[in-house]
Coordinates of C-alpha atoms in Angstrom, one line a residue:
M1 CA 58.9 -16.4 -28.6
I2 CA 58.0 -19.8 -27.2
A3 CA 59.8 -22.9 -28.4
L4 CA 57.0 -25.3 -29.7
D5 CA 57.2 -29.1 -29.7
A6 CA 55.6 -30.8 -32.5
S7 CA 52.5 -31.8 -30.5
A8 CA 51.6 -28.0 -30.0
A9 CA 50.6 -27.3 -33.4
D10 CA 48.6 -30.3 -34.4
A11 CA 45.1 -31.7 -33.6
S12 CA 46.3 -32.9 -30.2
N13 CA 46.2 -29.4 -29.0
P14 CA 43.3 -29.4 -26.5
L15 CA 42.6 -25.7 -27.3
L16 CA 41.6 -26.3 -30.8
Q17 CA 38.3 -28.1 -29.8
P18 CA 35.6 -27.0 -27.3
S19 CA 36.2 -28.7 -23.9
P20 CA 33.8 -31.7 -23.3
L21 CA 33.7 -30.5 -19.3
S22 CA 30.7 -28.9 -17.9
Y23 CA 30.2 -25.3 -19.2
Q24 CA 33.3 -26.0 -21.4
Y25 CA 35.7 -25.5 -18.6
P26 CA 39.3 -25.7 -20.0
R27 CA 41.1 -29.0 -19.8
F28 CA 44.0 -27.5 -17.7
D29 CA 45.2 -31.1 -17.1
L30 CA 46.1 -31.4 -20.8
I31 CA 46.9 -27.7 -21.8
K32 CA 50.6 -26.8 -22.0
D33 CA 52.0 -23.4 -22.4
A34 CA 53.4 -24.4 -25.9
H35 CA 49.8 -24.9 -26.9
F36 CA 48.7 -21.3 -26.7
Q37 CA 50.5 -19.5 -29.4
P38 CA 49.6 -22.0 -32.3
A39 CA 46.1 -22.1 -31.0
Y40 CA 46.0 -18.2 -31.0
E41 CA 47.5 -18.3 -34.6
Q42 CA 45.0 -20.6 -36.0
G43 CA 42.0 -18.9 -34.3
M44 CA 43.0 -15.4 -35.6
T45 CA 43.3 -16.9 -39.1
E46 CA 39.9 -18.5 -38.9
Q47 CA 38.3 -15.3 -37.6
L48 CA 39.7 -13.0 -40.3
K49 CA 38.4 -15.5 -42.9
E50 CA 35.0 -15.3 -41.2
V51 CA 35.0 -11.5 -41.2
E52 CA 36.2 -11.3 -44.7
A53 CA 33.4 -13.6 -45.9
I54 CA 31.0 -11.1 -44.1
A55 CA 32.4 -8.2 -45.6
A56 CA 32.5 -9.6 -49.1
N57 CA 29.0 -11.1 -49.0
A58 CA 27.3 -9.9 -52.2
A59 CA 23.8 -10.1 -50.6
A60 CA 22.4 -7.0 -49.0
P61 CA 23.2 -6.7 -45.4
T62 CA 20.7 -8.1 -42.9
F63 CA 20.9 -8.5 -39.2
E64 CA 21.6 -12.2 -39.5
N65 CA 24.3 -12.1 -42.4
T66 CA 26.2 -9.2 -40.9
I67 CA 25.5 -8.6 -37.1
V68 CA 24.7 -12.1 -35.9
A69 CA 27.4 -13.6 -38.2
L70 CA 30.0 -11.3 -36.8
D71 CA 28.9 -11.9 -33.1
R72 CA 29.4 -15.6 -33.8
S73 CA 32.9 -15.1 -35.5
G74 CA 36.1 -15.9 -33.6
Q75 CA 35.0 -18.8 -31.5
L76 CA 38.4 -20.3 -31.3
V77 CA 40.5 -17.3 -30.7
G78 CA 37.9 -16.2 -28.1
R79 CA 38.3 -19.5 -26.3
V80 CA 42.0 -19.3 -26.3
Q81 CA 41.9 -15.7 -25.2
R82 CA 39.7 -16.4 -22.2
T83 CA 41.6 -19.4 -21.1
F84 CA 44.9 -17.8 -21.4
S85 CA 44.1 -14.5 -19.8
N86 CA 42.6 -16.0 -16.7
L87 CA 45.5 -18.5 -16.4
A88 CA 48.3 -15.9 -16.9
G89 CA 46.5 -13.5 -14.5
A90 CA 46.1 -16.2 -11.7
H91 CA 49.3 -18.0 -12.3
S92 CA 52.0 -16.4 -14.4
N93 CA 55.4 -17.7 -15.4
D94 CA 58.2 -16.9 -17.7
A95 CA 56.8 -18.8 -20.6
R96 CA 53.3 -17.1 -20.2
R97 CA 54.9 -13.6 -19.9
A98 CA 56.7 -14.3 -23.2
I99 CA 53.4 -15.3 -24.8
E100 CA 51.7 -12.1 -23.5
K101 CA 54.5 -9.9 -25.0
A102 CA 54.3 -11.8 -28.4
M103 CA 50.6 -11.9 -28.7
A104 CA 49.8 -8.3 -27.4
P105 CA 50.6 -6.3 -30.8
K106 CA 49.2 -9.3 -32.7
L107 CA 45.8 -9.2 -30.9
S108 CA 45.8 -5.5 -31.3
A109 CA 46.4 -5.8 -35.1
Q110 CA 43.6 -8.5 -35.1
S111 CA 41.1 -6.1 -33.6
D112 CA 42.0 -3.2 -35.9
A113 CA 41.8 -5.6 -39.0
I114 CA 38.2 -6.2 -38.0
R115 CA 37.1 -2.7 -36.6
L116 CA 38.8 -0.7 -39.3
N117 CA 37.5 -2.9 -42.2
S118 CA 35.6 -0.4 -44.4
R119 CA 33.4 -2.9 -46.3
L120 CA 32.4 -4.5 -43.0
F121 CA 31.6 -1.3 -41.4
A122 CA 29.7 -0.1 -44.5
R123 CA 27.3 -3.1 -43.9
I124 CA 27.0 -2.3 -40.2
D125 CA 26.3 1.4 -40.8
T126 CA 23.7 0.5 -43.5
L127 CA 21.9 -1.6 -40.8
H128 CA 22.2 1.0 -38.2
R129 CA 20.6 3.7 -40.3
Q130 CA 17.7 1.4 -40.9
L131 CA 17.4 0.4 -37.1
A132 CA 13.9 1.8 -36.6
Q133 CA 12.6 -0.1 -39.7
L134 CA 14.2 -3.5 -39.0
G135 CA 11.6 -4.6 -36.6
L136 CA 14.2 -6.2 -34.3
D137 CA 13.5 -7.2 -30.7
P138 CA 15.0 -5.0 -28.0
E139 CA 18.1 -7.4 -27.4
S140 CA 19.0 -7.3 -31.2
K141 CA 18.4 -3.7 -31.3
R142 CA 20.9 -3.3 -28.5
L143 CA 23.4 -5.6 -30.2
L144 CA 23.3 -3.8 -33.5
D145 CA 23.6 -0.3 -31.7
R146 CA 26.5 -1.5 -29.5
T147 CA 28.4 -3.0 -32.4
H148 CA 28.0 0.1 -34.5
K149 CA 29.2 2.3 -31.7
D150 CA 32.1 0.0 -30.9
F151 CA 33.3 0.3 -34.5
V152 CA 32.9 4.0 -34.7
R153 CA 34.8 4.5 -31.4
A154 CA 37.5 2.2 -32.8
G155 CA 38.1 4.5 -35.6
A156 CA 35.9 3.0 -38.5
R157 CA 35.0 6.4 -39.8
L158 CA 38.7 7.6 -40.1
A159 CA 40.4 8.3 -43.4
E160 CA 42.8 5.5 -44.5
A161 CA 45.9 7.4 -43.6
D162 CA 44.5 8.1 -40.2
K163 CA 43.7 4.4 -39.9
T164 CA 47.3 3.5 -40.5
T165 CA 48.5 5.9 -37.7
L166 CA 46.0 4.5 -35.3
K167 CA 46.9 0.8 -36.0
A168 CA 50.7 1.7 -35.1
L169 CA 49.6 3.5 -32.0
N170 CA 47.4 0.8 -30.8
S171 CA 50.1 -1.8 -31.3
E172 CA 52.6 0.2 -29.4
I173 CA 50.0 0.9 -26.5
A174 CA 49.2 -2.9 -26.4
S175 CA 53.0 -3.6 -26.1
L176 CA 53.8 -1.0 -23.6
Q177 CA 50.6 -1.9 -21.4
T178 CA 51.8 -5.4 -21.3
T179 CA 55.3 -4.5 -20.2
F180 CA 53.8 -2.2 -17.5
T181 CA 51.5 -4.9 -16.3
Q182 CA 54.4 -7.4 -15.9
N183 CA 56.6 -4.9 -14.2
V184 CA 54.0 -4.1 -11.7
L185 CA 53.5 -7.9 -11.0
N186 CA 57.3 -8.3 -10.7
E187 CA 57.5 -5.4 -8.2
T188 CA 54.7 -6.9 -6.3
N189 CA 56.2 -10.2 -6.1
A190 CA 59.5 -8.8 -4.9
S191 CA 57.8 -6.9 -2.1
I192 CA 56.6 -10.2 -0.4
V193 CA 57.8 -10.6 3.2
S194 CA 58.2 -14.2 4.5
A195 CA 57.8 -15.3 8.1
D196 CA 58.6 -18.9 9.4
R197 CA 57.2 -18.4 12.9
R198 CA 54.0 -16.9 14.3
E199 CA 55.9 -14.7 16.6
E200 CA 57.5 -12.8 13.7
L201 CA 53.9 -11.5 13.0
A202 CA 53.4 -10.1 16.5
G203 CA 51.0 -7.1 16.5
L204 CA 48.9 -8.6 13.6
S205 CA 45.4 -9.8 14.3
D206 CA 44.4 -13.4 13.8
A207 CA 42.4 -12.3 10.7
E208 CA 45.5 -10.6 9.2
I209 CA 47.7 -13.6 9.9
A210 CA 45.3 -16.0 8.5

């Protein structure tokens, strides 16, 4: 677990707002490692509230109030995940590896809480069965079909007992996969061969040396 300073959890956290830069490029000049976990936690909480509102909607399911609303949910956690995964993949360190390990099972549980939500899937399934009658454009049809397929493949049709088993397995896999990836990176870094003089690289082509 990363030790957080007071500034990491308040409104000064640059991850909590969309970046003003072109294409919303992350403000890496302001982002600190300690900002990630509180931003993740806030984003996950917001997303679950958004998903619960969709699932609990008393109105009949429509493409807009279910599929579009779901597609637009989780903006914050998505932004944090994209920023962190790219940063950690390109430039890892002890703090980022600790965040990866801490967040892997939590992100797995977040995905399961959405994909295995029976009320939410019931709305999606209803729309999918009405697909031919909804008058959707090709892009919207694709989004509805893809969303339904993703939920089914994630286990949305399983019995509740099986969903519980699946959640445990997904959490374990997420943690093990993170550990494996980090172990591979450590071994790769440990295999580096350093050379101080060009003569030590005799036999290699100029392109290989470059």
